[in-house]
């Protein structure tokens, strides 16, 4: 699924439609686990998929425009920066966008 | 998704003086706050160094973080935004190593040289590590399992170590304030704790032996073992902690050691830089280092008139004087030392102490009251009709008055016993009124009565609002009652309750009734429509989604527009998420009655999908635990049974007993009625879960008295209906709603009560809170006697919900959203739940 392009660390994860609006899905990308969310305004966010608190599945979390809440203990994380707003450690955040053919593209460092 | 914009906002010609603060703890940050409050930012460009990689937090609250009452995030006093907003450059995680007093430069361990015009040293102190064999590894690090108790990192390290399964026992070295807090906090992680104290009694810095003995009793009653007059001679274990060795006493086996044996001022920078240091950095009455016009010091790292303070209250006074001089706001301001009066909650016990612990002269009076069985001890030392010392344990009611009398040398009543108790004299409120404006109400955060009354008069009349503004009550919390009393007194009784506390969900500023009528009036049928119409700026709020989804489903039933993103994951995939991200599957088993055929199918499914655990639930059902999300649809298909709703804020199950068919005591057909109730109300959503039971006789084998709705058959073919019972986190016997003649009426009234509860309870408010809040008499009037004429409406609304029920597990053949059952699990599952 992760067709790495030459250089730059871009990975195409497949159609945006795989992610229902307002929800997240997890992807394995080059050995990393990434949760990609599709906000209600259509924009995308990508953060690491494992909660630093107790290993909860972040892609199963509830989101709004700003944060995702881990389903296990309701720790919240800023979707832009990955920083926790509830005192947990941070998630990693990744640049992500939809390309011309409406595929999710994430950039790994 | 760009990185945070850079923020350097230094104007080209910044002519302000450079103020550098070494230390970003409570003293350093408080000094800066006081300077800012005096307009100091106009004169100064402020740079702060802190060797912890965080903003500034309330160290006093670390014991709450240890006990899990508070998140580490909740104890921050100033977030990183605060530094930004005030134009302060913060170097967090950077340690200052040396000051060049002549070139006026500060050198830090990141290789930076920072010039200053004014310097404040607020390096605080650190845990004092006793010279004990085996404390360090040969590499010079603390032996794994040994912790200090001073920083967020210490605390979080302790928590994660204590939570490992094999950590069963801990030893806390030090029976002072910090040691007892550590012991109590560790207990909340299920660790057995011994406190080893070298002194003759606990908290010997604050109280005498008699008080210490009463405190010991209270602490031991909590299950903490106490060893006084015990010196630790070695930490045992080569690779990690395995025990401690005591002098002349048997070793204690343990897996974790916390060292809380006092603190030591951090003076290395001052010593290296040639500043005067005795026990700590010497300062004068202006908080200036002698002979250094532009160097100040504040907090636990200073020695003032020979005294070094380890409490927070003196620090507030020092910071204010320091700020007066740094800014020039009040050149006459002086610090003359603090009379240390402490009022704290230690391990759940109220402790206050001030001045002398015991009489010193023959002419000193000593008034003592001791009631060890209640953990109460009061001792007051009086000299020349003035209080010169007091210790109070387990009862803090007179503390505010005594503190004030001690601080100001007030004349005392002839009848000394009234110092200890209110003897029909002025009550608690008069006590608040009599308090002087300068009297400190919150010792943790240094908040005076005047600061609170000023805030109230400034228009802030909610307790939570005042606490947010002044920080009163936000330390150890022991003064909350007093803060409330002062607020009530200042507001002349006109205290507003915090409106946000009454919102149904945090993101929409409306109480439930107003929210429901707005939803109805505006025809809002989806969660996104509610946010758009009713939330501030139309902003959605993750914390509010689940509650709104439940409410809308209840209100609109079949007309509800179901947006799956508003659901909690359990409701998206119709199973209960477990700690490792797998799910539990509980098929419906009405009334707890099953059949060989069902059991065979469950067994086959458990085999086929390698279900790691099959468990009987408390609700008389069978739980298949550890099912990966992607297997859920197949598991449901092979089970061929409807969902048992063991995952939702909804009607869960009806427990029943064997009933009259088989039981020789049975007086009513409880099994049949239980099955009927479960069939009717299966899956209806509610503000919190609903667990029911029907028992066939007053022997009550289905535990009906402790259920949200419990039914008991009594002789003569009659049925009792109990509501609001609980036997989980809370224990409550349900209140008798009615005794009725036939099962049909039971079902009708149970449904009517549940509908009333759905319409009026707060989100996540269980019936055991709702019923006493609303009152059983009121509920009986509405539900049984139809005093408000709404019974028919309640019944209709419930019927609509019943009619719109569909089995969610039917989605197995037709996923509602793409990838609904796709795994969200990491490749490496953490943590792994052990399979028994």
CSV table of N, CA and C in Angstrom, one decimal, chain A residues 17-18 20-23 25-27 33 40 44-45 50 54-55 57 59-65 67 69 71-72 74-75 80 86-87 94-96, chain B residues 1 71 73 163 528 537 539-543 545 563-565 568-569 572 577-579 581 583 629 817-820 822-827 830-831:
chain,number,residue,atom,x,y,z
A,17,UNK,N,-11.7,8.2,0.0
A,17,UNK,CA,-13.0,7.6,0.3
A,17,UNK,C,-12.9,6.4,1.3
A,18,UNK,N,-11.7,5.9,1.4
A,18,UNK,CA,-11.6,4.8,2.4
A,18,UNK,C,-11.8,5.3,3.8
A,20,UNK,N,-14.1,7.4,6.2
A,20,UNK,CA,-15.4,8.1,6.3
A,20,UNK,C,-15.2,9.5,7.0
A,21,UNK,N,-16.0,10.4,6.6
A,21,UNK,CA,-15.9,11.8,7.1
A,21,UNK,C,-16.0,11.8,8.6
A,22,UNK,N,-15.1,12.5,9.2
A,22,UNK,CA,-15.1,12.6,10.7
A,22,UNK,C,-14.5,11.4,11.4
A,23,UNK,N,-14.0,10.5,10.7
A,23,UNK,CA,-13.4,9.3,11.3
A,23,UNK,C,-11.9,9.2,10.9
A,25,UNK,N,-8.6,6.2,10.0
A,25,UNK,CA,-8.2,4.8,9.7
A,25,UNK,C,-6.7,4.7,9.9
A,26,UNK,N,-6.3,3.5,10.2
A,26,UNK,CA,-4.8,3.3,10.5
A,26,UNK,C,-4.2,2.7,9.2
A,27,UNK,N,-2.9,3.1,9.0
A,27,UNK,CA,-2.2,2.6,7.9
A,27,UNK,C,-0.8,2.2,8.3
A,33,UNK,N,3.2,3.1,12.0
A,33,UNK,CA,1.8,3.0,12.1
A,33,UNK,C,1.2,4.5,12.1
A,40,UNK,N,-14.4,17.0,9.1
A,40,UNK,CA,-15.7,17.3,8.5
A,40,UNK,C,-15.6,18.3,7.4
A,44,UNK,N,-7.4,16.7,5.8
A,44,UNK,CA,-6.8,15.5,6.3
A,44,UNK,C,-5.8,15.8,7.4
A,45,UNK,N,-5.6,14.9,8.4
A,45,UNK,CA,-4.6,15.0,9.4
A,45,UNK,C,-4.0,13.7,9.6
A,50,UNK,N,-0.4,5.1,17.7
A,50,UNK,CA,-0.4,4.4,19.0
A,50,UNK,C,-0.4,5.5,20.1
A,54,UNK,N,-1.1,4.4,26.9
A,54,UNK,CA,-1.2,3.0,27.2
A,54,UNK,C,-1.4,2.2,25.9
A,55,UNK,N,-0.9,2.8,24.8
A,55,UNK,CA,-0.9,2.0,23.6
A,55,UNK,C,-2.3,1.9,22.9
A,57,UNK,N,-5.5,2.5,20.4
A,57,UNK,CA,-5.6,2.7,18.9
A,57,UNK,C,-6.2,4.1,18.6
A,59,UNK,N,-6.6,5.6,15.8
A,59,UNK,CA,-7.5,5.7,14.7
A,59,UNK,C,-8.9,5.5,15.1
A,60,UNK,N,-9.1,4.8,16.2
A,60,UNK,CA,-10.5,4.6,16.7
A,60,UNK,C,-11.0,5.7,17.5
A,61,UNK,N,-10.3,6.8,17.6
A,61,UNK,CA,-10.6,7.9,18.5
A,61,UNK,C,-11.8,8.8,17.9
A,62,UNK,N,-12.3,9.6,18.8
A,62,UNK,CA,-13.3,10.6,18.3
A,62,UNK,C,-12.6,11.9,18.1
A,63,UNK,N,-13.0,12.6,17.0
A,63,UNK,CA,-12.3,13.9,16.7
A,63,UNK,C,-13.2,15.1,16.6
A,64,UNK,N,-12.6,16.2,16.7
A,64,UNK,CA,-13.3,17.4,16.2
A,64,UNK,C,-12.3,18.2,15.3
A,65,UNK,N,-12.5,19.5,15.2
A,65,UNK,CA,-11.6,20.2,14.3
A,65,UNK,C,-10.2,20.3,14.8
A,67,UNK,N,-8.8,18.3,17.9
A,67,UNK,CA,-8.1,17.2,18.6
A,67,UNK,C,-8.7,15.8,18.3
A,69,UNK,N,-9.4,12.2,20.5
A,69,UNK,CA,-9.5,11.6,21.8
A,69,UNK,C,-9.3,10.1,21.7
A,71,UNK,N,-9.6,6.4,22.5
A,71,UNK,CA,-10.8,5.7,23.0
A,71,UNK,C,-10.5,5.0,24.3
A,72,UNK,N,-9.3,4.7,24.7
A,72,UNK,CA,-9.1,4.0,26.0
A,72,UNK,C,-9.3,4.8,27.2
A,74,UNK,N,-9.3,8.5,27.0
A,74,UNK,CA,-9.8,9.9,26.7
A,74,UNK,C,-8.7,10.9,26.7
A,75,UNK,N,-7.4,10.5,26.6
A,75,UNK,CA,-6.4,11.5,26.4
A,75,UNK,C,-6.6,12.2,25.0
A,80,UNK,N,-2.9,18.9,14.7
A,80,UNK,CA,-1.9,19.5,13.9
A,80,UNK,C,-0.5,19.2,14.4
A,86,UNK,N,-3.9,16.9,27.3
A,86,UNK,CA,-4.3,16.4,28.6
A,86,UNK,C,-3.2,15.8,29.4
A,87,UNK,N,-1.9,16.2,29.0
A,87,UNK,CA,-0.8,15.8,29.8
A,87,UNK,C,-0.1,14.5,29.5
A,94,UNK,N,2.4,14.1,10.9
A,94,UNK,CA,2.9,14.0,9.6
A,94,UNK,C,2.2,14.9,8.6
A,95,UNK,N,2.9,15.5,7.7
A,95,UNK,CA,2.2,16.3,6.6
A,95,UNK,C,1.3,15.3,5.8
A,96,UNK,N,0.1,15.6,5.4
A,96,UNK,CA,-0.7,14.7,4.6
A,96,UNK,C,-1.7,15.6,3.8
B,1,UNK,N,-0.2,22.2,7.5
B,1,UNK,CA,0.5,21.4,8.5
B,1,UNK,C,2.0,21.8,8.6
B,71,UNK,N,-4.0,14.6,36.4
B,71,UNK,CA,-3.1,14.3,35.3
B,71,UNK,C,-1.9,15.2,35.5
B,73,UNK,N,-0.7,16.9,33.2
B,73,UNK,CA,-1.1,18.2,32.5
B,73,UNK,C,-1.9,19.1,33.3
B,163,UNK,N,3.4,0.5,38.3
B,163,UNK,CA,2.3,-0.2,37.6
B,163,UNK,C,2.7,-1.5,37.0
B,528,UNK,N,-23.9,17.1,13.9
B,528,UNK,CA,-23.3,18.2,13.3
B,528,UNK,C,-24.2,19.4,13.2
B,537,UNK,N,-19.4,29.6,18.0
B,537,UNK,CA,-18.7,29.6,16.7
B,537,UNK,C,-19.0,28.4,15.9
B,539,UNK,N,-18.5,25.4,16.6
B,539,UNK,CA,-17.4,24.5,16.6
B,539,UNK,C,-17.8,23.1,17.2
B,540,UNK,N,-17.4,22.1,16.5
B,540,UNK,CA,-17.7,20.7,17.0
B,540,UNK,C,-16.7,20.5,18.2
B,541,UNK,N,-17.1,19.5,19.0
B,541,UNK,CA,-16.3,19.3,20.2
B,541,UNK,C,-16.3,17.8,20.5
B,542,UNK,N,-15.1,17.2,20.4
B,542,UNK,CA,-15.0,15.7,20.5
B,542,UNK,C,-15.6,15.2,21.8
B,543,UNK,N,-15.4,15.9,22.9
B,543,UNK,CA,-15.9,15.4,24.2
B,543,UNK,C,-17.5,15.4,24.2
B,545,UNK,N,-19.6,14.8,21.6
B,545,UNK,CA,-20.2,14.1,20.5
B,545,UNK,C,-21.1,12.9,21.0
B,563,UNK,N,-24.9,10.1,12.3
B,563,UNK,CA,-23.5,10.4,11.8
B,563,UNK,C,-22.5,9.5,12.6
B,564,UNK,N,-21.9,8.6,11.9
B,564,UNK,CA,-21.1,7.6,12.6
B,564,UNK,C,-19.9,8.2,13.3
B,565,UNK,N,-19.4,9.3,12.8
B,565,UNK,CA,-18.3,9.9,13.5
B,565,UNK,C,-18.6,10.5,14.9
B,568,UNK,N,-18.9,6.9,19.8
B,568,UNK,CA,-17.7,6.4,20.4
B,568,UNK,C,-17.5,5.1,19.6
B,569,UNK,N,-16.2,4.7,19.6
B,569,UNK,CA,-15.8,3.5,18.8
B,569,UNK,C,-16.7,2.3,19.2
B,572,UNK,N,-19.6,2.4,17.2
B,572,UNK,CA,-19.4,2.3,15.7
B,572,UNK,C,-19.3,0.8,15.3
B,577,UNK,N,-14.4,-1.9,23.5
B,577,UNK,CA,-13.0,-1.9,23.3
B,577,UNK,C,-12.3,-2.3,24.6
B,578,UNK,N,-11.2,-3.1,24.5
B,578,UNK,CA,-10.4,-3.5,25.6
B,578,UNK,C,-9.1,-2.8,25.6
B,579,UNK,N,-8.3,-3.0,26.7
B,579,UNK,CA,-7.1,-2.3,26.9
B,579,UNK,C,-6.1,-2.5,25.8
B,581,UNK,N,-6.9,-2.9,22.6
B,581,UNK,CA,-7.5,-2.5,21.3
B,581,UNK,C,-8.4,-3.6,20.7
B,583,UNK,N,-11.7,-6.3,21.1
B,583,UNK,CA,-13.1,-6.0,21.6
B,583,UNK,C,-13.7,-7.2,22.3
B,629,UNK,N,-10.9,-6.4,15.8
B,629,UNK,CA,-12.0,-5.7,15.2
B,629,UNK,C,-12.4,-6.4,13.8
B,817,UNK,N,-19.9,2.0,7.1
B,817,UNK,CA,-18.9,2.9,6.5
B,817,UNK,C,-17.8,2.1,5.9
B,818,UNK,N,-17.0,2.6,5.0
B,818,UNK,CA,-15.9,1.9,4.5
B,818,UNK,C,-14.9,1.6,5.6
B,819,UNK,N,-14.4,0.4,5.6
B,819,UNK,CA,-13.4,0.0,6.6
B,819,UNK,C,-13.9,0.1,8.0
B,820,UNK,N,-15.3,-0.1,8.2
B,820,UNK,CA,-15.8,0.0,9.6
B,820,UNK,C,-15.2,-1.0,10.5
B,822,UNK,N,-12.1,-2.4,9.9
B,822,UNK,CA,-10.7,-2.5,9.6
B,822,UNK,C,-9.9,-2.3,10.9
B,823,UNK,N,-8.8,-3.0,11.0
B,823,UNK,CA,-8.0,-2.9,12.3
B,823,UNK,C,-7.5,-1.5,12.4
B,824,UNK,N,-7.5,-1.0,13.7
B,824,UNK,CA,-6.8,0.2,14.0
B,824,UNK,C,-5.6,-0.1,14.9
B,825,UNK,N,-5.3,-1.4,15.0
B,825,UNK,CA,-4.3,-1.8,15.9
B,825,UNK,C,-2.9,-1.6,15.3
B,826,UNK,N,-2.0,-1.2,16.2
B,826,UNK,CA,-0.6,-1.2,15.7
B,826,UNK,C,-0.1,-2.6,15.4
B,827,UNK,N,0.9,-2.8,14.6
B,827,UNK,CA,1.4,-4.1,14.3
B,827,UNK,C,1.9,-4.8,15.6
B,830,UNK,N,0.4,-3.3,22.1
B,830,UNK,CA,0.9,-2.9,23.4
B,830,UNK,C,-0.3,-2.4,24.2
B,831,UNK,N,-0.5,-2.7,25.4
B,831,UNK,CA,0.2,-3.7,26.1
B,831,UNK,C,-0.5,-5.1,25.8
